[in-house]
mmCIF file of C-alpha atoms in Angstrom:
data_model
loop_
_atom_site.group_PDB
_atom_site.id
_atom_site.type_symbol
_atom_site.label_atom_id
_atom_site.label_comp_id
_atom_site.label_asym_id
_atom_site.label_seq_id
_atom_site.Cartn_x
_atom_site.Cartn_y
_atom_site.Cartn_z
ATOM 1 C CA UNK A 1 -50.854 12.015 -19.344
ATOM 2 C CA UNK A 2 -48.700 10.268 -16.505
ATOM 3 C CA UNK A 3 -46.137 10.863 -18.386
ATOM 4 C CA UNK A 4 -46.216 15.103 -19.072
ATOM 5 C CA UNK A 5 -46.836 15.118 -15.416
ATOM 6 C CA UNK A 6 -43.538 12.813 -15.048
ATOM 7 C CA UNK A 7 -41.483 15.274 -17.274
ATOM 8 C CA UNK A 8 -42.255 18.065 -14.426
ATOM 9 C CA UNK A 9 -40.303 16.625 -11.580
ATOM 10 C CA UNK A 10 -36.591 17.463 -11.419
ATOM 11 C CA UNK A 11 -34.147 15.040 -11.934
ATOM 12 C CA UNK A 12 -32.946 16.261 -8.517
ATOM 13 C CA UNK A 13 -36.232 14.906 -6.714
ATOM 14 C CA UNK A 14 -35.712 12.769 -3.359
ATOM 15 C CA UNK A 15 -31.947 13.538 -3.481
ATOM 16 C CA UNK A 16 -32.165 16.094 -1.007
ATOM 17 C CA UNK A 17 -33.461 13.651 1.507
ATOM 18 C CA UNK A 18 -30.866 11.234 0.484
ATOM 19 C CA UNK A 19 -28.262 13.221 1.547
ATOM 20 C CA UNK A 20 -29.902 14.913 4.587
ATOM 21 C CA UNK A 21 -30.002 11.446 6.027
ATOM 22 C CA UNK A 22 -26.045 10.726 4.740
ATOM 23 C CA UNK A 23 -25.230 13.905 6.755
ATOM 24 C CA UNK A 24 -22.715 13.470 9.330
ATOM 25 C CA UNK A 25 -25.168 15.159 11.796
ATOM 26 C CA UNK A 26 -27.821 12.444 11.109
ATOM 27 C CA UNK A 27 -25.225 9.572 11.845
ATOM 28 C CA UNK A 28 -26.686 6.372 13.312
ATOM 29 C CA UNK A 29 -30.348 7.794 12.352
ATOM 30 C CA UNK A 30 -30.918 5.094 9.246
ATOM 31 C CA UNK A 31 -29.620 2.655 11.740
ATOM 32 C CA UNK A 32 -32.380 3.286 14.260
ATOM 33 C CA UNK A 33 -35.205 2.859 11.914
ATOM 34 C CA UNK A 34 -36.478 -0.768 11.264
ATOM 35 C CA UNK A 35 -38.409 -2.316 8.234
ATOM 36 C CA UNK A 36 -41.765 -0.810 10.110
ATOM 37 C CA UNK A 37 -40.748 2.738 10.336
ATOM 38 C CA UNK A 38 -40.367 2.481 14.564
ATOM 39 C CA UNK A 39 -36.887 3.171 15.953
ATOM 40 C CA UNK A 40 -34.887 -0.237 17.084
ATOM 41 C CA UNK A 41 -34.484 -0.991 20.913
ATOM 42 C CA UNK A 42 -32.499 -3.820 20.503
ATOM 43 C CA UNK A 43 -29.280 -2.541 21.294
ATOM 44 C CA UNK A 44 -30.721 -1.078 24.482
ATOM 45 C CA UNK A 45 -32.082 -4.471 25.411
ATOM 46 C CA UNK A 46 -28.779 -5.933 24.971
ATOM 47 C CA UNK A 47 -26.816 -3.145 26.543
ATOM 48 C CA UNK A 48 -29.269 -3.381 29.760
ATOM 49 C CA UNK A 49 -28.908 -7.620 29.439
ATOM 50 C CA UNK A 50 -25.315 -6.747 29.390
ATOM 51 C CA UNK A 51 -25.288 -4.925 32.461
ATOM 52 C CA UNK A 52 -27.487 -7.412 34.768
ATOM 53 C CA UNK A 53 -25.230 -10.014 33.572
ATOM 54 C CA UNK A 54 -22.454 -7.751 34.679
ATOM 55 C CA UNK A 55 -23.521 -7.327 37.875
ATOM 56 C CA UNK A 56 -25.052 -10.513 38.867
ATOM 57 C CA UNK A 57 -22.482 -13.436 37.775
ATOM 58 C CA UNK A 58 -19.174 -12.017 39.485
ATOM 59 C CA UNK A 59 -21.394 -11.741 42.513
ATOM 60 C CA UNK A 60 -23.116 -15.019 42.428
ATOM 61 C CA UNK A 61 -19.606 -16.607 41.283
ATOM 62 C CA UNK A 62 -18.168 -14.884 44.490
ATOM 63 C CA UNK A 63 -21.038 -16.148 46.831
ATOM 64 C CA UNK A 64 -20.726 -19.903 45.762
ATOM 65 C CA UNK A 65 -16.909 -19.907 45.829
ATOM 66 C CA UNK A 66 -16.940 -17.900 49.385
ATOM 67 C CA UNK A 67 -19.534 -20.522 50.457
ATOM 68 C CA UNK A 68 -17.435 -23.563 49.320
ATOM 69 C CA UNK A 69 -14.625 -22.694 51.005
ATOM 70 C CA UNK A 70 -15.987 -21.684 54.019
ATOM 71 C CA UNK A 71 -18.438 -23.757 55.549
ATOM 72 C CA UNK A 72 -18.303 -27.869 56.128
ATOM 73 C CA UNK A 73 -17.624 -28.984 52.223
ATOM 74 C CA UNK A 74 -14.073 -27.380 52.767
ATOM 75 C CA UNK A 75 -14.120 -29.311 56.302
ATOM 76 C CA UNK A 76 -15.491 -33.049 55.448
ATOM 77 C CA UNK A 77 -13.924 -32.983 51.807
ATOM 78 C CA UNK A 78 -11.901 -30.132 50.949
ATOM 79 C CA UNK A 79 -11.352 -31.866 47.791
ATOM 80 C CA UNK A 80 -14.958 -31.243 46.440
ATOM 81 C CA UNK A 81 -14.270 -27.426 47.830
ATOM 82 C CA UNK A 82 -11.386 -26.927 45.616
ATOM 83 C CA UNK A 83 -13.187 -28.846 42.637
ATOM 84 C CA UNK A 84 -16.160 -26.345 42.794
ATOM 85 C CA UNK A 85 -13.280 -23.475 42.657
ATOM 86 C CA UNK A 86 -11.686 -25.050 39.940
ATOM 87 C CA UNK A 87 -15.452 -25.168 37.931
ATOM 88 C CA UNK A 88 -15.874 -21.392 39.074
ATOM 89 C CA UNK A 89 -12.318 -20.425 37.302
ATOM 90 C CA UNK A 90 -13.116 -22.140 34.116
ATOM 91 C CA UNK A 91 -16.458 -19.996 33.754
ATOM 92 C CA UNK A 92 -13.697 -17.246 34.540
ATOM 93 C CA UNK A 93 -11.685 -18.353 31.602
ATOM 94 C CA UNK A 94 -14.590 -18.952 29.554
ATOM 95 C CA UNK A 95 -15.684 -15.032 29.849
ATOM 96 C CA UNK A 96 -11.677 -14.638 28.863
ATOM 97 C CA UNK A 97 -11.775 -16.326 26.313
ATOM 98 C CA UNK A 98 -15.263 -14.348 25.113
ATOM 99 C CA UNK A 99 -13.422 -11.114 25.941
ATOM 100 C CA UNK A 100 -10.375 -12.220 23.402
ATOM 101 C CA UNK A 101 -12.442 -13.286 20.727
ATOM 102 C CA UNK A 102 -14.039 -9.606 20.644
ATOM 103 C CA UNK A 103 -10.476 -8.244 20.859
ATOM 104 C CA UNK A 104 -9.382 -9.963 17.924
ATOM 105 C CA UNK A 105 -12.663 -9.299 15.620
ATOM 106 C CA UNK A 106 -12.310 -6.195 16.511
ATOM 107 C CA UNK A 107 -15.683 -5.926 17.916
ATOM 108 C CA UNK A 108 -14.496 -4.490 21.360
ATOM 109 C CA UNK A 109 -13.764 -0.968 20.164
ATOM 110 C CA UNK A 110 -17.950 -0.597 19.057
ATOM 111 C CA UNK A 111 -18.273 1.443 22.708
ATOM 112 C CA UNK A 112 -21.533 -0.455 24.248
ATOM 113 C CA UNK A 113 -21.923 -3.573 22.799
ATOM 114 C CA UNK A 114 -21.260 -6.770 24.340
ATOM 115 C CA UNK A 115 -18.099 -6.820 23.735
ATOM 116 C CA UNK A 116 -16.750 -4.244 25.937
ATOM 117 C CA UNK A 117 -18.986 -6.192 28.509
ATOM 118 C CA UNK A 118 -17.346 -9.764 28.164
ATOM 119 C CA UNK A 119 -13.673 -7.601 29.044
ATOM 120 C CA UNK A 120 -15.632 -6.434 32.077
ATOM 121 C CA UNK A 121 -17.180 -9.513 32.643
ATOM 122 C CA UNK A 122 -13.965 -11.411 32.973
ATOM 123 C CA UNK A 123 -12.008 -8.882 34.907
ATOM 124 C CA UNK A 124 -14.178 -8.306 37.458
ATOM 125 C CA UNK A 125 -15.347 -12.823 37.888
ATOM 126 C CA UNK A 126 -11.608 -12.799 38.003
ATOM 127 C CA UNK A 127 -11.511 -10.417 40.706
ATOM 128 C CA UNK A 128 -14.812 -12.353 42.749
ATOM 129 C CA UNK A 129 -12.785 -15.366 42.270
ATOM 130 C CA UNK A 130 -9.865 -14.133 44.194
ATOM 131 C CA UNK A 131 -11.867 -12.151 46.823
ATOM 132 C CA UNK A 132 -13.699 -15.715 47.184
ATOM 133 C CA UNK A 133 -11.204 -18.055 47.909
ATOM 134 C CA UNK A 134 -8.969 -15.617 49.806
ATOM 135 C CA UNK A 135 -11.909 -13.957 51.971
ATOM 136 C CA UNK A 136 -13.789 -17.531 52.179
ATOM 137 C CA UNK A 137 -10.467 -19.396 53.474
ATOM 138 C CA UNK A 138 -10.207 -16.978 56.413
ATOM 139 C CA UNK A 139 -13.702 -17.547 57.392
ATOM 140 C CA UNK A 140 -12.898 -20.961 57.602
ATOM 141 C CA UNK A 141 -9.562 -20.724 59.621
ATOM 142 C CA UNK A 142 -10.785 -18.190 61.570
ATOM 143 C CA UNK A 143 -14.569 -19.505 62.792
ATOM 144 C CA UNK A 144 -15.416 -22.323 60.776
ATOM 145 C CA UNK A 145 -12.849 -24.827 61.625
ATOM 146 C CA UNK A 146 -12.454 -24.510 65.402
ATOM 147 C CA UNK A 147 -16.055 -24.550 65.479
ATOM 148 C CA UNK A 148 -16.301 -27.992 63.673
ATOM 149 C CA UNK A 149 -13.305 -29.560 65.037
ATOM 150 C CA UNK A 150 -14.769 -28.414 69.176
ATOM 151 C CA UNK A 151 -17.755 -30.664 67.880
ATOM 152 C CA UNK A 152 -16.216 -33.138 66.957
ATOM 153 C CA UNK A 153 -14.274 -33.449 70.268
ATOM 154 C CA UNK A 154 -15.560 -34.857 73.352
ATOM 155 C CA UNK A 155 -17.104 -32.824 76.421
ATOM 156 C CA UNK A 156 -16.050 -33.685 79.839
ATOM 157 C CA UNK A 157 -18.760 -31.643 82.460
ATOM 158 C CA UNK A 158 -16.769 -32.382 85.613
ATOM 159 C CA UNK A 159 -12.963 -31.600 85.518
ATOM 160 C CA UNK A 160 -11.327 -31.501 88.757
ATOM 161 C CA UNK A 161 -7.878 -29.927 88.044
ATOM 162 C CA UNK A 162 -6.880 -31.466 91.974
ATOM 163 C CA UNK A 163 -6.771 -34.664 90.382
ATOM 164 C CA UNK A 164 -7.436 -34.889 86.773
ATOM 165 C CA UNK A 165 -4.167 -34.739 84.422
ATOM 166 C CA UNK A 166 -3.922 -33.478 80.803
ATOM 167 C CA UNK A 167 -3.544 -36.809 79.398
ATOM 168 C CA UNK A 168 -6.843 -37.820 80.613
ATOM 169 C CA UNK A 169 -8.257 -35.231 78.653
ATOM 170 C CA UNK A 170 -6.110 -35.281 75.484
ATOM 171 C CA UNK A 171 -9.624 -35.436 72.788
ATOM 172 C CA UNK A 172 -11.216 -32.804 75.458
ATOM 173 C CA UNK A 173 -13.116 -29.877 72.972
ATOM 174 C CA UNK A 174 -15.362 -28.423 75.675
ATOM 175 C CA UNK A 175 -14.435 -28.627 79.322
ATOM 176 C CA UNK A 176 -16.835 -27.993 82.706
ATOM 177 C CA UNK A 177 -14.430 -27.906 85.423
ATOM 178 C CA UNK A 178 -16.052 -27.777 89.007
ATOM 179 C CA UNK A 179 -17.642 -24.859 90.804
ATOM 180 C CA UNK A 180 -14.813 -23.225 92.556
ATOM 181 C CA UNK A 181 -12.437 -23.358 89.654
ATOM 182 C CA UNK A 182 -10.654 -19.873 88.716
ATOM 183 C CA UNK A 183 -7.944 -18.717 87.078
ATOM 184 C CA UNK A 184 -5.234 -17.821 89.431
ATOM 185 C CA UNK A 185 -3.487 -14.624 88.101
ATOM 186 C CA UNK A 186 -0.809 -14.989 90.561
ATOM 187 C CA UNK A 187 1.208 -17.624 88.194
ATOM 188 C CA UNK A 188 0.353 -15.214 85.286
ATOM 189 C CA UNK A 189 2.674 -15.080 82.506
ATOM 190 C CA UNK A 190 3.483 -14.279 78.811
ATOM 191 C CA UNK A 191 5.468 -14.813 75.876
ATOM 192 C CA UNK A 192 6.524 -12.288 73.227
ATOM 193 C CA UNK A 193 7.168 -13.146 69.767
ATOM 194 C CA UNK A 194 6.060 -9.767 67.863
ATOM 195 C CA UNK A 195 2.231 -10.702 69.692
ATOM 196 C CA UNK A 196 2.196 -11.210 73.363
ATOM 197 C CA UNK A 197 0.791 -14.831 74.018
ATOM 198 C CA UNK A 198 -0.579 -14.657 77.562
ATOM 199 C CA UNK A 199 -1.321 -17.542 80.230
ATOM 200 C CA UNK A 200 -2.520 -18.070 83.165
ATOM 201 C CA UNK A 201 -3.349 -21.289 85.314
ATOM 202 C CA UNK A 202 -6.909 -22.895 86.482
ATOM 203 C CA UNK A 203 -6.840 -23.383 90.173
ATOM 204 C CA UNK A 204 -9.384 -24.573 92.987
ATOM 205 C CA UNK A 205 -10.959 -22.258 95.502
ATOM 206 C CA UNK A 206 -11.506 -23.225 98.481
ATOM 207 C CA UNK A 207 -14.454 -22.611 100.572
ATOM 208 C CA UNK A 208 -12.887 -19.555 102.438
ATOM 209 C CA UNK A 209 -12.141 -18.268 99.430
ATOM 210 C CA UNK A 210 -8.165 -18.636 100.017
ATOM 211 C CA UNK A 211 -6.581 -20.548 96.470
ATOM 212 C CA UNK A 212 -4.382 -22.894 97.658
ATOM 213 C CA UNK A 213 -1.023 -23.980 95.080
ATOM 214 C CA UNK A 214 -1.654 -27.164 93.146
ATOM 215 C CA UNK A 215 0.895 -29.956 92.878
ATOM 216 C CA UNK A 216 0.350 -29.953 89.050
ATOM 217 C CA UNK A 217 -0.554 -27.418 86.942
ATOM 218 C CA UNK A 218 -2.265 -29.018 83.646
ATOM 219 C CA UNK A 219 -4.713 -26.711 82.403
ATOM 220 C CA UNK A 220 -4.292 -23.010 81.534
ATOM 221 C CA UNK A 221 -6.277 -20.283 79.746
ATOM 222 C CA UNK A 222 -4.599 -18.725 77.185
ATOM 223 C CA UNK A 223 -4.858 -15.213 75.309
ATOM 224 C CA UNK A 224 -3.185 -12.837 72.874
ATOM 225 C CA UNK A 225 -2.228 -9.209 73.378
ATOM 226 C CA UNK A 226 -3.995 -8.865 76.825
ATOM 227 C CA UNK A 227 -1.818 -9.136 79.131
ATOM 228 C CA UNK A 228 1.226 -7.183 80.176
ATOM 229 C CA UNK A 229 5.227 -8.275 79.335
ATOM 230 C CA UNK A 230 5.321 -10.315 82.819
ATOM 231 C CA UNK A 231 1.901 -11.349 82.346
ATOM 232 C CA UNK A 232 0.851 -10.072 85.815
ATOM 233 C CA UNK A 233 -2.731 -7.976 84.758
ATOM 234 C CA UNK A 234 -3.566 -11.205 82.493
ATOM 235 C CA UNK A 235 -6.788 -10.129 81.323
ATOM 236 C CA UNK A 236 -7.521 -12.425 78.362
ATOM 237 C CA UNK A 237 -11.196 -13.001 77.786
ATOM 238 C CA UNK A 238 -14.667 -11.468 79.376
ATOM 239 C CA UNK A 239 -14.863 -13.834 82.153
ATOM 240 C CA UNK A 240 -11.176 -13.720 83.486
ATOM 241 C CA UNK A 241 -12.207 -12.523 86.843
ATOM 242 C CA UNK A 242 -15.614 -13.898 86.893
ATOM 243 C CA UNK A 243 -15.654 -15.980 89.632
ATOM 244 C CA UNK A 244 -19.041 -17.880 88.461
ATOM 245 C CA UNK A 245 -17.418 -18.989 85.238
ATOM 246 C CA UNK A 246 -15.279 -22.547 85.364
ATOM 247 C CA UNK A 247 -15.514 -23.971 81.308
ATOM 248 C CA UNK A 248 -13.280 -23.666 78.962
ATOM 249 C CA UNK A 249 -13.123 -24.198 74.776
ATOM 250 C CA UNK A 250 -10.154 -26.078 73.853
ATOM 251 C CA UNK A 251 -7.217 -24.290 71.762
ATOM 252 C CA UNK A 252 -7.303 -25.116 68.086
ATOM 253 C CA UNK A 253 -4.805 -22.962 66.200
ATOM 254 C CA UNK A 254 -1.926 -25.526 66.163
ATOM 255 C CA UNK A 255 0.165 -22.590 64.593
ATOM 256 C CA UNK A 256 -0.121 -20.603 68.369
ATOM 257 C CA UNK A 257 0.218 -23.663 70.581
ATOM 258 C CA UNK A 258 4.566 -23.832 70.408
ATOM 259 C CA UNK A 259 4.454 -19.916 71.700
ATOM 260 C CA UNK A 260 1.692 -20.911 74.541
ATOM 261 C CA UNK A 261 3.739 -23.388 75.876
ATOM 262 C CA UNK A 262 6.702 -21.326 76.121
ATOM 263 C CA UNK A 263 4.672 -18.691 78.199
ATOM 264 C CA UNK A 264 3.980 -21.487 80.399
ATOM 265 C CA UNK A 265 7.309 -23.240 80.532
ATOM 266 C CA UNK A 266 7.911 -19.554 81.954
ATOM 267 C CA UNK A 267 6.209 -19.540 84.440
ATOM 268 C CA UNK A 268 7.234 -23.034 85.387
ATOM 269 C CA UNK A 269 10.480 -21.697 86.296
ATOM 270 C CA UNK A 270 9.879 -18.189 87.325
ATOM 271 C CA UNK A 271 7.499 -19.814 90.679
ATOM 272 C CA UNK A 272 8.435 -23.699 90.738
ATOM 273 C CA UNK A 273 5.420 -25.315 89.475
ATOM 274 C CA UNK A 274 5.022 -28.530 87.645
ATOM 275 C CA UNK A 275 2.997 -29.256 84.448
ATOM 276 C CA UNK A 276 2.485 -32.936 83.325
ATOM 277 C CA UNK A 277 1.083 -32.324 79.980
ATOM 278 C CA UNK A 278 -0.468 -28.581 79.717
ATOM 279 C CA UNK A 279 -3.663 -28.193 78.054
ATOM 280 C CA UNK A 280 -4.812 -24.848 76.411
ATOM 281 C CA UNK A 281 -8.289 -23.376 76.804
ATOM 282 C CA UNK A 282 -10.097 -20.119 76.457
ATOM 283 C CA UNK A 283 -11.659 -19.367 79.462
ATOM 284 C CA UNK A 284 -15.909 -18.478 79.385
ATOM 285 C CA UNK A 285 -18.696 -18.852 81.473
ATOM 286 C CA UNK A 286 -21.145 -20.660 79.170
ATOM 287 C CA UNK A 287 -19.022 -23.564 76.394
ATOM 288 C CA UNK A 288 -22.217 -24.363 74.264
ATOM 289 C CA UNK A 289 -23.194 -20.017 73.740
ATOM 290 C CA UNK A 290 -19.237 -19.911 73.300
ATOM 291 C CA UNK A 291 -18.462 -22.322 70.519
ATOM 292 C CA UNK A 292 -22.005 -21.360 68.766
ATOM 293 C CA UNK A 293 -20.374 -17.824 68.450
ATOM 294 C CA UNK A 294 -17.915 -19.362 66.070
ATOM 295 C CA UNK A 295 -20.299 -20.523 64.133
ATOM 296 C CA UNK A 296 -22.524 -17.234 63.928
ATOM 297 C CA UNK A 297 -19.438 -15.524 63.347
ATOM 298 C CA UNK A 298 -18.878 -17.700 60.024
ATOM 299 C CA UNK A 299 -22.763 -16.773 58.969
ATOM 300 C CA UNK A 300 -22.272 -13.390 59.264
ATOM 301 C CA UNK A 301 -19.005 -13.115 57.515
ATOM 302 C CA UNK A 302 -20.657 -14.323 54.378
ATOM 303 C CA UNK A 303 -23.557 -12.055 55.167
ATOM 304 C CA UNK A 304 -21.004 -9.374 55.252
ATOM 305 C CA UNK A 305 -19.169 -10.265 52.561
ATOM 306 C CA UNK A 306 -22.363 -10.761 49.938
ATOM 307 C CA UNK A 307 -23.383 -7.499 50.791
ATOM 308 C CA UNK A 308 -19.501 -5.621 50.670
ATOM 309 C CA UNK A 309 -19.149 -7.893 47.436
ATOM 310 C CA UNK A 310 -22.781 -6.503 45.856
ATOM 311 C CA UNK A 311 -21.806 -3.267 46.692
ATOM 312 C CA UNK A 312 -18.688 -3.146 45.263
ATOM 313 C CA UNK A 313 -19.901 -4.942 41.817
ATOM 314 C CA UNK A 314 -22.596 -2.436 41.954
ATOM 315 C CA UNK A 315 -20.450 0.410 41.495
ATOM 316 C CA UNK A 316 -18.339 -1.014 39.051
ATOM 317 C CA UNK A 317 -20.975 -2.008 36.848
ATOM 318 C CA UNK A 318 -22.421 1.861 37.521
ATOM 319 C CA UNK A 319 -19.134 3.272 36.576
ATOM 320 C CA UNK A 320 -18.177 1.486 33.185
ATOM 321 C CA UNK A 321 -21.581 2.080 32.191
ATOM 322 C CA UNK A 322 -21.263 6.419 32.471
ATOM 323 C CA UNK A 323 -17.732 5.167 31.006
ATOM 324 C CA UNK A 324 -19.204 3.257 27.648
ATOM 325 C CA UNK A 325 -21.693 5.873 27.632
ATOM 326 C CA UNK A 326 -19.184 9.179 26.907
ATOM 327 C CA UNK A 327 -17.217 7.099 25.009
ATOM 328 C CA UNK A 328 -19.748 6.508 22.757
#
């Protein structure tokens, strides 16, 4: 009986579904269905895997190599810094070498799968690597440094510049001069070598309010690009011409210093002074708010630059997805 009933279905049976599913127009259909009949999401997963990876390790790698060579590791041992940068490049290479592999299997022209992430991967760690070391080294040049090296130096609270000479304060990082001390503009002056480097010596007032001239000239304020070419509107600073302010912060750029003491060997000769052994300050009103600036100023530059660096990844990682996506 099974048998007559056999003999009644064409040889041609099922076929028809065969090749309705071998149909170019039904491409990648078989390959979504699993043993249990439900479509796969496993390639989704890994695609969306793919992409958090893609945005979160070139940011993280940029964050810990900004942070090593900014803050007091790349002060105290600069060796460690450089180490941790050196660990942070071989994960770089080690996404290379991911991102080769694929190239040579082949695998990287499948639009979507990993493999087109491990060439993003590794292009774009390369690029946080680079943005890291370069942006994190200028933080620490910049704000970092002078901060650390004004603590380290001592703080005299009472300089009298009537008496006191520059080699009495040679380890001098933060200096109180007494009340009455100003900068006296008249003995202005600046030095031009493609930036203006500007000068200007700290005097004594005297109770009348007349500034009398100094046998020796030790200590001056110092600025860049605020002052004009004879240095006579020498306006370096916010408290300049604040008579309440007498402190300085010690210079720490050693690379300025040779230009500042030109300006000053200027003014030497242009009105007859004398200078012993000239020290180089920025002028303020408050030392301690002063030198904590530097440091807030190296905090928010990494604030600044986890965000800038975030947002930047964030894009990329939103463009070369749309990108995979109409390839594929």
């Amino acid at each position: 009986m099974a048998s007559r009933y056999m003999d009644r279905i064409p040889t041609g049976y099922g076929d028809a579904v065969a090749n309705h599913m071998e149909h170019p127009s039904m491409y990648g259909a078989m390959d979504k269905i699993c043993a249990s009949g439900y479509p796969r999401r496993q390639r989704k997963r890994m695609n969306l895997l793919s992409m958090a990876l893609a945005l979160f390790v070139p940011w993280l790698l940029f964050v810990t190599v900004f942070a090593a060579m900014s803050f007091s590791l790349h002060y105290q041992s600069p060796e460690v810094a450089y180490f941790i940068a050196g660990l942070c490049m071989l994960l770089v290479i080690t996404f290379g070498t991911f991102a080769v592999t694929s190239l040579r299997n082949g695998t990287a022209t499948e639009v979507g799968h990993g493999a087109n992430w491990y060439i993003f991967i590794f292009l774009t760690a390369l690029l946080a690597w680079c943005l890291g070391v370069a942006f994190g080294d200028v933080n620490f040049t910049r704000n970092m440094q002078p901060y650390y090296d004004m603590t380290n130096l001592n703080v005299y609270p009472a300089v009298d510049v009537t008496r006191m000479r520059g080699q009495q304060l040679m380890d001098a990082g933060r200096m109180v001069f007494l009340p009455r001390s100003q900068l006296d503009l008249r003995y202005a002056m600046s030095f031009r070598n493609t930036d203006m480097y500007c000068v200007a010596p700290v005097a004594m007032r005297e109770t009348n309010g007349s500034v009398p001239r100094l046998v020796n000239y030790d200590f001056w304020a110092v600025g860049i690009n605020c002052c004009s070419g004879d240095g006579s509107d020498f306006h370096c600073g916010q408290s300049y011409n604040d008579k309440t302010a007498h402190a300085g912060l010690r210079l720490m750029r050693d690379s300025q210093r040779p230009f500042f003491r030109l300006a000053v060997q200027q003014s030497l000769a242009a009105f007859n002074l004398k200078a012993t052994h000239p020290i180089f300050l920025h002028w303020v009103a408050d030392p301690i708010l002063a030198m904590k600036e530097y440091e807030e100023n190296g905090f928010k530059s990494l604030l600044l630059g986890m965000f800038s660096h975030f947002s930047l990844q964030l894009c990329l990682v939103a463009a070369a997805a749309v990108g995979f996506a109409r390839l594929g």
